[in-house]
PDB file of C-alpha atoms in Angstrom:
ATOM      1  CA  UNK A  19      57.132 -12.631  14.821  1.00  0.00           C
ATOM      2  CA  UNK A  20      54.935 -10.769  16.960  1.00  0.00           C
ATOM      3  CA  UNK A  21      52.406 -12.581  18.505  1.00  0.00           C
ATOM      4  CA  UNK A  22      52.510 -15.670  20.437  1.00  0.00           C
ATOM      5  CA  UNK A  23      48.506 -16.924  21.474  1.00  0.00           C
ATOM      6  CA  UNK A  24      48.428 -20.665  22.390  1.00  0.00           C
ATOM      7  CA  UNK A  25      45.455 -22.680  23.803  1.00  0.00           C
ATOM      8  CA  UNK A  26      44.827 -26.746  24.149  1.00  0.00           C
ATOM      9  CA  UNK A  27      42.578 -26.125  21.027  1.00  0.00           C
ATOM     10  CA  UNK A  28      43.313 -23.060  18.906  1.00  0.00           C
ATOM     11  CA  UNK A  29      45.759 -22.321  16.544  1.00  0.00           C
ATOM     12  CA  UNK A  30      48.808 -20.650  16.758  1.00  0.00           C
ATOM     13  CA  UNK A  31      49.518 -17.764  14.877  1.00  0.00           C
ATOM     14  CA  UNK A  32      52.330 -15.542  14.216  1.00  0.00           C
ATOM     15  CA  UNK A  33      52.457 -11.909  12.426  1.00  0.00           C
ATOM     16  CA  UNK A  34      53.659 -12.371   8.324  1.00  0.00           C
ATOM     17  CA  UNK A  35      54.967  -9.827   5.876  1.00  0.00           C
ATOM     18  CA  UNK A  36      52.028  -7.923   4.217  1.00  0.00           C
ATOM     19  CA  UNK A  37      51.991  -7.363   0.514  1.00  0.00           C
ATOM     20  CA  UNK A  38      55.027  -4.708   0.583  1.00  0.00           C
ATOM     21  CA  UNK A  39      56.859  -7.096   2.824  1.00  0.00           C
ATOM     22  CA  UNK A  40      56.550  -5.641   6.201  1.00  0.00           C
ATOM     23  CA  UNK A  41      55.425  -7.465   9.730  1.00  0.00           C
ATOM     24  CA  UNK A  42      53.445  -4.972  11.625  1.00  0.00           C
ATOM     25  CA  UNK A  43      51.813  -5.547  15.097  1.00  0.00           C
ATOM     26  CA  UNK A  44      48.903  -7.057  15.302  1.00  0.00           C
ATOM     27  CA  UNK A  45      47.690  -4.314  17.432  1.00  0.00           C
ATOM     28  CA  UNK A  46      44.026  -4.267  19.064  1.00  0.00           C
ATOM     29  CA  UNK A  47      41.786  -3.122  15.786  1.00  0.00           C
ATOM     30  CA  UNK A  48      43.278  -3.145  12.439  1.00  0.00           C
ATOM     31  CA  UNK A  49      41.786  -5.855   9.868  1.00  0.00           C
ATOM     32  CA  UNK A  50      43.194  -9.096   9.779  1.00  0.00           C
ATOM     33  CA  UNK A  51      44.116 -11.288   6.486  1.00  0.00           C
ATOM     34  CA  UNK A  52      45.023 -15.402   7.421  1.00  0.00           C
ATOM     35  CA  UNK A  53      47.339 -17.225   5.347  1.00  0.00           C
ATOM     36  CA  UNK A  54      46.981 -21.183   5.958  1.00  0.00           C
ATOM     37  CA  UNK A  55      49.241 -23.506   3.356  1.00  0.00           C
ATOM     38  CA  UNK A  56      47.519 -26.517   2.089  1.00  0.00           C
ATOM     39  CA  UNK A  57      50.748 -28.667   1.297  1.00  0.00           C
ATOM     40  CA  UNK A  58      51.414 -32.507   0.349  1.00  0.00           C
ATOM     41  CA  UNK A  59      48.414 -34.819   0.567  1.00  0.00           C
ATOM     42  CA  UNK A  60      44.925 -34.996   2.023  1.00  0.00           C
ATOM     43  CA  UNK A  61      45.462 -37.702   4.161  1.00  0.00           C
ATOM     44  CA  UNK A  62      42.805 -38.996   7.373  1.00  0.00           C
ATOM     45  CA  UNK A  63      45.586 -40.000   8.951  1.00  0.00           C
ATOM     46  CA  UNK A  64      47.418 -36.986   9.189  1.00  0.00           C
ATOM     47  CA  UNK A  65      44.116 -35.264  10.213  1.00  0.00           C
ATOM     48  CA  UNK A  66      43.727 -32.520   7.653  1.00  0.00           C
ATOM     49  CA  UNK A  67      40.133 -31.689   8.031  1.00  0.00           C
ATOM     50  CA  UNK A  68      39.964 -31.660  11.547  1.00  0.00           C
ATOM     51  CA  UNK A  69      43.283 -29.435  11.734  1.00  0.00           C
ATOM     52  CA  UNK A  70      41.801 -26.615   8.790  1.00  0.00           C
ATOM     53  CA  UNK A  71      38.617 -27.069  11.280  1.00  0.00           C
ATOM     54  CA  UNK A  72      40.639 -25.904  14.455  1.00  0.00           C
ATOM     55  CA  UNK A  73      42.612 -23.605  12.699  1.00  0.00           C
ATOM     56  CA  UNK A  74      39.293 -22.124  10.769  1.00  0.00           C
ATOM     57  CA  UNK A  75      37.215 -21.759  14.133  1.00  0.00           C
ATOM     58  CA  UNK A  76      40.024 -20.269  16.066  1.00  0.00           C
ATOM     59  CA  UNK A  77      39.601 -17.131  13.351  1.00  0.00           C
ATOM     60  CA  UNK A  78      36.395 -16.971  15.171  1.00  0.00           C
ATOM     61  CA  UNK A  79      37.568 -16.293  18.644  1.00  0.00           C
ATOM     62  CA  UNK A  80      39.885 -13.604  19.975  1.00  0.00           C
ATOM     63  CA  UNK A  81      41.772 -11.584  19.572  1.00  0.00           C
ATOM     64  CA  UNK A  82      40.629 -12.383  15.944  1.00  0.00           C
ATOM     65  CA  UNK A  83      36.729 -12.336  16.093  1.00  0.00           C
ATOM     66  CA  UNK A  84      35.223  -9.450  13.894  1.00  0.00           C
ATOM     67  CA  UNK A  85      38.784  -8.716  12.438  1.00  0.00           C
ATOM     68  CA  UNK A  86      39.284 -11.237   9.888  1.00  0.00           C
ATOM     69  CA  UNK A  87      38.332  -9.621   6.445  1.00  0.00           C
ATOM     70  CA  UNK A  88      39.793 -12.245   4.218  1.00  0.00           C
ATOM     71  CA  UNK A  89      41.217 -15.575   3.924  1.00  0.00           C
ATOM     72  CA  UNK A  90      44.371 -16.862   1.253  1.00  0.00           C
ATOM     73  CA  UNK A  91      45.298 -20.251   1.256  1.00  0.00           C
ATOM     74  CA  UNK A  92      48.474 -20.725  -0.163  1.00  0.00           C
ATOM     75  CA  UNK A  93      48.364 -24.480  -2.556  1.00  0.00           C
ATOM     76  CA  UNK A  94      51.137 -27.021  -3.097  1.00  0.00           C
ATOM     77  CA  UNK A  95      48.476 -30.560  -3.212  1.00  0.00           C
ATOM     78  CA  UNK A  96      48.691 -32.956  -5.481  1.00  0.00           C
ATOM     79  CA  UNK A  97      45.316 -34.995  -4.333  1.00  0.00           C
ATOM     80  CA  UNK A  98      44.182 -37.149  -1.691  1.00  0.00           C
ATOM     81  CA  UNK A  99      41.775 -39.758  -0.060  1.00  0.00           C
ATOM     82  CA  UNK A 100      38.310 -38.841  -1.290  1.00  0.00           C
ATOM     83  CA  UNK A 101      36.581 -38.639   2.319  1.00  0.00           C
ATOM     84  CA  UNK A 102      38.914 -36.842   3.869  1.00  0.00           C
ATOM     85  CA  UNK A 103      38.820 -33.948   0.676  1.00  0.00           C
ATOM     86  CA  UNK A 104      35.350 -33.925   0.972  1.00  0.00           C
ATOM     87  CA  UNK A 105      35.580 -33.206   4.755  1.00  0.00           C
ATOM     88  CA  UNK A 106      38.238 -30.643   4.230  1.00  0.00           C
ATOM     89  CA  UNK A 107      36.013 -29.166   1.544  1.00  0.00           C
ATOM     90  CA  UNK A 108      33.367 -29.294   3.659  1.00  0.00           C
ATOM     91  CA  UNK A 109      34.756 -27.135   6.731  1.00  0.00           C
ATOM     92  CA  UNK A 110      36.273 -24.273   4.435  1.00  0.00           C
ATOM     93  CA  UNK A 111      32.805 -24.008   2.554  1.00  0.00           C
ATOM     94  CA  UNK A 112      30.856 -23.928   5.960  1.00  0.00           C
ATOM     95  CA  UNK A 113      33.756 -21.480   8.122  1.00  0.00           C
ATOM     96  CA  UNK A 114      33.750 -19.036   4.519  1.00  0.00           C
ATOM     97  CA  UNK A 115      30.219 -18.370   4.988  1.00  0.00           C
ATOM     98  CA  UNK A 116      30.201 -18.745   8.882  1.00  0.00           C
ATOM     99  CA  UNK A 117      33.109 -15.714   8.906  1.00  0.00           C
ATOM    100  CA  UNK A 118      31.112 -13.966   5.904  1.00  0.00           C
ATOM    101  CA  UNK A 119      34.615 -13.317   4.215  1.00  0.00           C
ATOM    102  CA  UNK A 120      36.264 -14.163   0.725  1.00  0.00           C
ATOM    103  CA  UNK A 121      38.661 -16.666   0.459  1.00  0.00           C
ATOM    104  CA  UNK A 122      41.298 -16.659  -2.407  1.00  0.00           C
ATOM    105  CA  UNK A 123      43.466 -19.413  -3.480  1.00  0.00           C
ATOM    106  CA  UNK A 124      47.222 -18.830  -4.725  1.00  0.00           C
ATOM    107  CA  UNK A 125      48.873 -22.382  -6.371  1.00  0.00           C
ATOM    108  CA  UNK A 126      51.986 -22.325  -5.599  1.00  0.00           C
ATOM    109  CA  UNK A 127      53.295 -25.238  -7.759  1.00  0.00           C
ATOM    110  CA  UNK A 128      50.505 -28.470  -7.896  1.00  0.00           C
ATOM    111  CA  UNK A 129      46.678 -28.057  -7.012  1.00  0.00           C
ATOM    112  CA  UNK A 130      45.467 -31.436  -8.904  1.00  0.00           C
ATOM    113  CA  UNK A 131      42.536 -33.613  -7.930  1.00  0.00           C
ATOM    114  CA  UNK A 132      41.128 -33.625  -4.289  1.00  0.00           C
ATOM    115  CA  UNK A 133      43.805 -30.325  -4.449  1.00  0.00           C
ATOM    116  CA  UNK A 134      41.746 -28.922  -6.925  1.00  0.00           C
ATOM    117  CA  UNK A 135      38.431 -30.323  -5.284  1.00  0.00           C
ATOM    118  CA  UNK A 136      39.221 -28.117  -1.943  1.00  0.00           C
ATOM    119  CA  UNK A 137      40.740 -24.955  -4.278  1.00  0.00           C
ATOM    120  CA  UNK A 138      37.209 -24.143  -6.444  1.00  0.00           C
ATOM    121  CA  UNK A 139      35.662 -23.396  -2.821  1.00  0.00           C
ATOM    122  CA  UNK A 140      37.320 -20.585  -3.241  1.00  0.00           C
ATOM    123  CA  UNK A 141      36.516 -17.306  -4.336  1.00  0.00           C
ATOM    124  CA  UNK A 142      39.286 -16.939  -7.015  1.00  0.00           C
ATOM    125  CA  UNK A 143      42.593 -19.048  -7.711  1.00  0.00           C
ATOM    126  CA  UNK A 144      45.592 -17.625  -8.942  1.00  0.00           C
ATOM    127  CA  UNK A 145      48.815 -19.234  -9.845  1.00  0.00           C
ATOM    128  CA  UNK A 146      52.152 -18.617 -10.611  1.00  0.00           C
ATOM    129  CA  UNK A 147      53.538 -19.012 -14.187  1.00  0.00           C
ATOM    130  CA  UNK A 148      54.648 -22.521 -13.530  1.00  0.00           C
ATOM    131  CA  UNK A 149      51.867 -24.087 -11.510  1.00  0.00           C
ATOM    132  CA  UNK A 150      50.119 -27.635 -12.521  1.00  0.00           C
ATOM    133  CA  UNK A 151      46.584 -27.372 -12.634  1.00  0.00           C
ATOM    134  CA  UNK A 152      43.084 -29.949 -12.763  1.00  0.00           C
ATOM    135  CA  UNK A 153      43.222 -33.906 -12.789  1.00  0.00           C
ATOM    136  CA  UNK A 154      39.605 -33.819 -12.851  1.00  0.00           C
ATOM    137  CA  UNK A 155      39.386 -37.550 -11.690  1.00  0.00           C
ATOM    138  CA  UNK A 156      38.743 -40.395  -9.038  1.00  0.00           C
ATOM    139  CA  UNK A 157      41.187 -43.582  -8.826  1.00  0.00           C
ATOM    140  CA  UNK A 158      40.491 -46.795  -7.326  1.00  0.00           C
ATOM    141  CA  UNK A 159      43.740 -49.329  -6.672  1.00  0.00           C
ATOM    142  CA  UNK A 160      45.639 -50.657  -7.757  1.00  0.00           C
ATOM    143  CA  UNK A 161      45.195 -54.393  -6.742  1.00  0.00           C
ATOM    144  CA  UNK A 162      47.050 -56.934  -6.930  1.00  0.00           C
ATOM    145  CA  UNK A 163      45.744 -60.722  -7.191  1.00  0.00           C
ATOM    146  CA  UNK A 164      48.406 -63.440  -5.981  1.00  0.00           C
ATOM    147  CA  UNK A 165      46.454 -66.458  -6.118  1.00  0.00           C
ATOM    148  CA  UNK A 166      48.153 -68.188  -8.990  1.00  0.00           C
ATOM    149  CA  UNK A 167      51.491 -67.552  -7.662  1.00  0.00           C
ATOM    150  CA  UNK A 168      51.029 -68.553  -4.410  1.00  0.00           C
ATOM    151  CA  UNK A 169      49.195 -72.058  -5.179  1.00  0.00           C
ATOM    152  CA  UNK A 170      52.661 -72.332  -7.194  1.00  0.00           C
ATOM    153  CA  UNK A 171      54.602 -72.595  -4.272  1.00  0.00           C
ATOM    154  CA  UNK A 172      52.131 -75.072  -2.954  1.00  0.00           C
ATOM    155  CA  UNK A 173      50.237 -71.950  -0.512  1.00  0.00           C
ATOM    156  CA  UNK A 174      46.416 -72.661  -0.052  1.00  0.00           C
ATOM    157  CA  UNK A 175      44.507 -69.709   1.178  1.00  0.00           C
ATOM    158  CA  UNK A 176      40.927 -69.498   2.699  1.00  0.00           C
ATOM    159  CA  UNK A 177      38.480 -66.304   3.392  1.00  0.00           C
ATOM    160  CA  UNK A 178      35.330 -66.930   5.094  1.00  0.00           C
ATOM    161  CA  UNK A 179      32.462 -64.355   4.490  1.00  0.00           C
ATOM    162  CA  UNK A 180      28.905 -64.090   5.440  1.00  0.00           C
ATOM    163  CA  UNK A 181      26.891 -61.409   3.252  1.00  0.00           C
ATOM    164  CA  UNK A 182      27.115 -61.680  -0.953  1.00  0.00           C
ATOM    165  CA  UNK A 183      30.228 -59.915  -2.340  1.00  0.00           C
ATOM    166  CA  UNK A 184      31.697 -59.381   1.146  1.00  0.00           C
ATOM    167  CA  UNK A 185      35.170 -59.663  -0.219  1.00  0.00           C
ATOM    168  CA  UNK A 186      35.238 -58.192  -3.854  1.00  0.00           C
ATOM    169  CA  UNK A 187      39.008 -58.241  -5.570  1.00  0.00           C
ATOM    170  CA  UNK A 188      40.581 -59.951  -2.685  1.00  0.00           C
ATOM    171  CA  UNK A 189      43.952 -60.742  -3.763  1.00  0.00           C
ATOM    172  CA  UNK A 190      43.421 -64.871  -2.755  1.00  0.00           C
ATOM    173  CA  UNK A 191      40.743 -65.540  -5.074  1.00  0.00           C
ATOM    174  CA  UNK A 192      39.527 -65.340  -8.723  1.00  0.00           C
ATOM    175  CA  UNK A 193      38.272 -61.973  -9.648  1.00  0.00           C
ATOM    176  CA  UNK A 194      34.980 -61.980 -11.407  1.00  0.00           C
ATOM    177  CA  UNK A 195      33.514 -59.291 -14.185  1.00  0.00           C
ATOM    178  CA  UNK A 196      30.534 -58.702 -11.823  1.00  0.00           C
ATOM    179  CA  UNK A 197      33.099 -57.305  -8.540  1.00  0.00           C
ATOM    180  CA  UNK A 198      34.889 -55.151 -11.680  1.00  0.00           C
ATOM    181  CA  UNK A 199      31.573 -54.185 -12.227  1.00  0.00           C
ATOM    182  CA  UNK A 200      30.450 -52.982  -8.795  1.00  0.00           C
ATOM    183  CA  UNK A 201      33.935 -51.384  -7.516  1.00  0.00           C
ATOM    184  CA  UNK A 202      33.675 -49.410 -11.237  1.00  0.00           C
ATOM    185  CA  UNK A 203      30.240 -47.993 -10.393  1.00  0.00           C
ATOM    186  CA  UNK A 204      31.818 -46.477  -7.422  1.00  0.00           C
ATOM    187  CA  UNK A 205      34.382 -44.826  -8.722  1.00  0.00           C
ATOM    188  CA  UNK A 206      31.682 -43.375 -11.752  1.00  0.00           C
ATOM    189  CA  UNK A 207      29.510 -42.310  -8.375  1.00  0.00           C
ATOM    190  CA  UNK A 208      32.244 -40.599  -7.198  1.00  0.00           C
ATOM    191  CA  UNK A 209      33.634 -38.829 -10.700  1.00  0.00           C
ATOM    192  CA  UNK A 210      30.319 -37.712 -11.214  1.00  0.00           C
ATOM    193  CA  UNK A 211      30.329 -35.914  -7.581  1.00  0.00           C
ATOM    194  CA  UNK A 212      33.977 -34.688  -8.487  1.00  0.00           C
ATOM    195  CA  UNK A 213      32.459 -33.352 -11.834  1.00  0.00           C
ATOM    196  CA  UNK A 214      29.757 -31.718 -10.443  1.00  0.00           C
ATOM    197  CA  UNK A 215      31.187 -29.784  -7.489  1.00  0.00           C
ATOM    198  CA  UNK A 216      33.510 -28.304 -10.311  1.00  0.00           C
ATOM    199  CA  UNK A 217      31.075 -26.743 -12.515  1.00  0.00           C
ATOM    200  CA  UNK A 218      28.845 -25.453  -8.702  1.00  0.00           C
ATOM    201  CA  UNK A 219      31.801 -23.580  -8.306  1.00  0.00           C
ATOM    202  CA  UNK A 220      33.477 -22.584 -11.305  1.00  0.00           C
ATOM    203  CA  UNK A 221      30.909 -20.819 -13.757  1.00  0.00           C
ATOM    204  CA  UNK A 222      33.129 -20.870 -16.503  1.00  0.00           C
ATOM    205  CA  UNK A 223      32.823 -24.866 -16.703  1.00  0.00           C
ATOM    206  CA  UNK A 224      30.156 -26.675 -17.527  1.00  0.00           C
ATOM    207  CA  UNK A 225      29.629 -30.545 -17.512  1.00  0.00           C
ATOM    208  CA  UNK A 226      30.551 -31.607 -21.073  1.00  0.00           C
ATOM    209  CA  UNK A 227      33.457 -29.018 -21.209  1.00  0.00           C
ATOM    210  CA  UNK A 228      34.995 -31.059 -17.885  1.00  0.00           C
ATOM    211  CA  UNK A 229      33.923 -34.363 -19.065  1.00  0.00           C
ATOM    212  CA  UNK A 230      34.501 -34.325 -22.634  1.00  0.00           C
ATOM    213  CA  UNK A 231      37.392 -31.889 -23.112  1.00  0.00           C
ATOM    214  CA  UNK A 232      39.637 -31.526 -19.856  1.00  0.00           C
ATOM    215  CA  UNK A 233      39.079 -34.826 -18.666  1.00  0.00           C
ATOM    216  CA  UNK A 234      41.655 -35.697 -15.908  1.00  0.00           C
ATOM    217  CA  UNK A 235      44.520 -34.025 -17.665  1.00  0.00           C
ATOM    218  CA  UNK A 236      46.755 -31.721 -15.919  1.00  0.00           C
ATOM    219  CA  UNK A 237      47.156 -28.112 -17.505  1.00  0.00           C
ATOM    220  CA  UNK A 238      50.340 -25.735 -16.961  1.00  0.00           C
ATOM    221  CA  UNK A 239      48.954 -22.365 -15.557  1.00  0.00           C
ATOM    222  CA  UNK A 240      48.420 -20.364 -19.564  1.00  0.00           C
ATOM    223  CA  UNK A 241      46.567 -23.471 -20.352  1.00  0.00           C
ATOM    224  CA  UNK A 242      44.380 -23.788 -17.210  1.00  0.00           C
ATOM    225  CA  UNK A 243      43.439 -20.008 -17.222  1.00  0.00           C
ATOM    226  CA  UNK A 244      42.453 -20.018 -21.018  1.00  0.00           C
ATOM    227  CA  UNK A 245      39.889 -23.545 -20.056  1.00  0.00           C
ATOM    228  CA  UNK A 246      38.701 -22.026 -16.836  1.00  0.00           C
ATOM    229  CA  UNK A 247      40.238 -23.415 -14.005  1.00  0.00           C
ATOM    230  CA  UNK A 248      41.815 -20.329 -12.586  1.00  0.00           C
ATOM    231  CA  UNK A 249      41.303 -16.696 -12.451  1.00  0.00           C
ATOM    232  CA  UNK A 250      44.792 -15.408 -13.088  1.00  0.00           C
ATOM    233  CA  UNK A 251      48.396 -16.284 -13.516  1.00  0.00           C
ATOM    234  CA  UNK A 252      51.968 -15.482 -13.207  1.00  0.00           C
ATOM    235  CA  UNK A 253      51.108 -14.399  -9.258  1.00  0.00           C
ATOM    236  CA  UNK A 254      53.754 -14.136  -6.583  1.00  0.00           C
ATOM    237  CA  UNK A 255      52.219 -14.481  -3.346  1.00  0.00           C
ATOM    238  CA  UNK A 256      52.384 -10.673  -2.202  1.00  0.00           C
ATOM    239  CA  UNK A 257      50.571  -9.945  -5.523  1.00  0.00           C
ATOM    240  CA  UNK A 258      47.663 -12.615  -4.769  1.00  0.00           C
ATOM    241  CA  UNK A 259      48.284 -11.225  -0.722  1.00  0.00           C
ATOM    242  CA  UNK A 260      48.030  -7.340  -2.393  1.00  0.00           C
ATOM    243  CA  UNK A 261      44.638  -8.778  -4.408  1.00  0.00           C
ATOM    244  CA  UNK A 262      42.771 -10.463  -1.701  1.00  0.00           C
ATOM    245  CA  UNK A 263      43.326  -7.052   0.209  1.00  0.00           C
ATOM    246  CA  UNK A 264      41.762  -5.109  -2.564  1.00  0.00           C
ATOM    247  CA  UNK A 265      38.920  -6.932  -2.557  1.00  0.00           C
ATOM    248  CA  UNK A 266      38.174  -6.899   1.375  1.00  0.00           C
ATOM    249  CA  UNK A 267      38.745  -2.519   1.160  1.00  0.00           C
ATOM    250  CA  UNK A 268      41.262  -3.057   3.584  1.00  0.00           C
ATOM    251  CA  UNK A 269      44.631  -2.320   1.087  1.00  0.00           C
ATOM    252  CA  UNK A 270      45.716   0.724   3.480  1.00  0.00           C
ATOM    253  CA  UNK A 271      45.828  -0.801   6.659  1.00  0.00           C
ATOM    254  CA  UNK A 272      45.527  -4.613   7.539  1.00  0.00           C
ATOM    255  CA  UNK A 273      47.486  -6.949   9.568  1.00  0.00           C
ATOM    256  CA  UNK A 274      48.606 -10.527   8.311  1.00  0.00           C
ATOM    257  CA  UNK A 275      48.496 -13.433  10.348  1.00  0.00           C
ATOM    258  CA  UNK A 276      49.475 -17.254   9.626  1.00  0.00           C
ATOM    259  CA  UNK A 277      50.002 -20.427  11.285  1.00  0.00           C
ATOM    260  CA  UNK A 278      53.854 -21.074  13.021  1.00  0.00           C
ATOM    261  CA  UNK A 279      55.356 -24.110  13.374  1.00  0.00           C
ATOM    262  CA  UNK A 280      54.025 -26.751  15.029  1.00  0.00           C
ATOM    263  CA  UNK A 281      57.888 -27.682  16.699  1.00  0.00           C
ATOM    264  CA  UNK A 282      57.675 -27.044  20.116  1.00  0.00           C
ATOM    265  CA  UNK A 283      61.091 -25.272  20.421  1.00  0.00           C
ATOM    266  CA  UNK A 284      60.241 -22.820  17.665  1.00  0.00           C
ATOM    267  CA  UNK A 285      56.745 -21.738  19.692  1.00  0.00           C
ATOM    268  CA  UNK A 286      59.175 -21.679  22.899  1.00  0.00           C
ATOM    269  CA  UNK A 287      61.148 -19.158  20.606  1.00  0.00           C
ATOM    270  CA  UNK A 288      58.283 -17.618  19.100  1.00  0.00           C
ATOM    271  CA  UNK A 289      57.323 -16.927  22.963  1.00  0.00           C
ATOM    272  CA  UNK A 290      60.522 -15.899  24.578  1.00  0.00           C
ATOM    273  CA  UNK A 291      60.493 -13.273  20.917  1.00  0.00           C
ATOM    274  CA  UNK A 292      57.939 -11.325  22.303  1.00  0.00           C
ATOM    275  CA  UNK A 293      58.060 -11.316  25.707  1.00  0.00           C
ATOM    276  CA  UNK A 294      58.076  -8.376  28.042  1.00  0.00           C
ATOM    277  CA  UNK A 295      61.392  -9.202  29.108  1.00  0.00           C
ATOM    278  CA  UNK A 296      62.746  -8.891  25.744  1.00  0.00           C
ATOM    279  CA  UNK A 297      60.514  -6.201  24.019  1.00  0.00           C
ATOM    280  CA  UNK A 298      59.597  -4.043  27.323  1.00  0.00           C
ATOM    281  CA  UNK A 299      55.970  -4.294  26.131  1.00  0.00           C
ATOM    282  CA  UNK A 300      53.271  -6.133  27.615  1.00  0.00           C
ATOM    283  CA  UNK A 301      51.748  -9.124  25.342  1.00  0.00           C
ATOM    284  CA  UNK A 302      49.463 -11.950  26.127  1.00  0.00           C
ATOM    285  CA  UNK A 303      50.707 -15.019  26.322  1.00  0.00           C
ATOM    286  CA  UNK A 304      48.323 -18.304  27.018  1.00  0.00           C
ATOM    287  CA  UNK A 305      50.708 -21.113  27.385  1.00  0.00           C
ATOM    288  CA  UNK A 306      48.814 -24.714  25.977  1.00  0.00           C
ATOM    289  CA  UNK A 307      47.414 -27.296  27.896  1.00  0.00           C
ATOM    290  CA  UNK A 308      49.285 -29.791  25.325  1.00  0.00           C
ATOM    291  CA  UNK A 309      52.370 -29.842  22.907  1.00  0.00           C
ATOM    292  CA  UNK A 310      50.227 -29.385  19.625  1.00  0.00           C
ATOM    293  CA  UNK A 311      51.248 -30.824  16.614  1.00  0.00           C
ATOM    294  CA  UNK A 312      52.511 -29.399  13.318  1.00  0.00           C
ATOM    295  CA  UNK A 313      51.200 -27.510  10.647  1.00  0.00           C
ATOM    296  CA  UNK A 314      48.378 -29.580   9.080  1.00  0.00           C
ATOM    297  CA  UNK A 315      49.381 -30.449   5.410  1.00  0.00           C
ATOM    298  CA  UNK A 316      47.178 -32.032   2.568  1.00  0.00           C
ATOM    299  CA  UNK A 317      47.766 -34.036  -1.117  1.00  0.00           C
ATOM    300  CA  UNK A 318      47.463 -36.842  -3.040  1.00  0.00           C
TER     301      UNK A 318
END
């Protein structure tokens, strides 16, 4: 590790091994490629838009501004709640044109649903031989209706509403055909968005192909590369790392950079690694406002 730059809002990053497996310095002018893992499950409550946001705009700002040529995100997501994909989505769309760079995508094992939904931002998505690709879908539930068995053990229940269909498939009363009927019309709404932010993306897809033929299936990595999910397979990371850097004209000389660990004693470490006192060279360090937490993580 060889940089330690902390703030109450940025990111913290720490030097990686580039494609031939080496950490170099940072230093003050050589081009810069971010790594940032997407693992486990989109969640709001983990905050995993607003933490690709942070980590996103702090590219932006020094010592990084003007040096970041291109962006992997490394993928292990198996889906997610649909706002909170769609947010995430949102920020790497807007910060990919913002930085003017390409972003790549290397699937690591799963990138399924709202996984997938955030991966075809990308420029390109490459796999490994093994990795689990699409579920081109939206679910709803499931729910559960207890009414019956509670009114067997003598339980009354009671909801009181003001507005039609305020409470549709509440587990305490009968379910009618018309509250199927509306909650199914959202989740069509929502396939349809799902469908069509595919084929935007991915050229190789179109409508019917998604609809009609993959359907919410998940492909091994041969499979999803011969329907057009992904660009190329059997990838290790240093190849995808070695590929990105090809196509940002920076394979001779660049610098990679991704997040640390969000444990406070490792950033202590992380520190104390680099400082003066142990190197004999002079970094920066800006100690944080705040104990930040840990790397964000998304999935299903």
């Amino acid at each position: 590790l060889s940089l330690c730059v902390m703030g109450k809002d940025s990111a913290l990053f720490v030097s990686l091994p580039n494609a031939q497996g080496v950490v170099q310095e940072l230093g003050k002018t050589s081009p810069i490629l971010a790594i940032i893992e997407i693992n486990d499950a989109i969640m709001a409550n983990s905050g995993s838009a607003k933490r690709l946001q942070s980590t996103l705009q702090s590219l932006s700002e020094a010592p990084y501004k003007g040096r970041v040529k291109g962006l992997l995100i490394k993928m292990d997501c198996p889906g997610g709640e649909i706002f909170e994909i769609d947010r995430m989505s949102a920020a790497l769309s807007f910060w990919k044109q913002k930085l003017g760079i390409p972003v790549h995508v290397f699937v690591s094992g799963l990138c399924a649903s709202g996984g997938y939904y955030v991966a075809c931002i990308a420029d390109r998505i490459g796999t490994t031989s093994t990795s689990l690709i699409g579920s081109i879908g939206v679910r709803s539930g499931p729910y559960f209706n207890i009414k019956e068995g509670l009114q067997r053990l003598g339980v009354e229940t009671a909801i009181l509403t003001a507005g039609d269909d305020k409470a549709p498939l509440n587990p305490f009363s009968p379910w009618t055909e018309e509250e199927y009927a509306e909650r199914q019309g959202i989740v069509d709404a929502l396939y349809e968005q799902f469908v069509d932010h595919v084929v935007k993306h991915r050229s190789q897809l179109s409508k019917e192909h998604v609809t009609q033929v993959l359907g919410a299936r998940v492909f091994i990595a041969k499979q999803a590369l011969e329907e057009g999910l992904v660009d190329i397979v059997n990838q290790t990371q240093e190849q995808a790392l070695d590929d990105l850097a090809g196509v940002c004209g920076v394979k001779e000389d660049y610098r990679v950079i991704g997040l640390s660990s969000g444990h406070f004693l490792r950033r202590f470490s992380s520190c104390l690694s680099n400082s003066p006192l142990v190197t004999g060279k002079l970094q920066l360090a800006v100690l944080p406002d705040q104990q930040q937490k840990s790397l964000w993580y998304i999935g299903e």
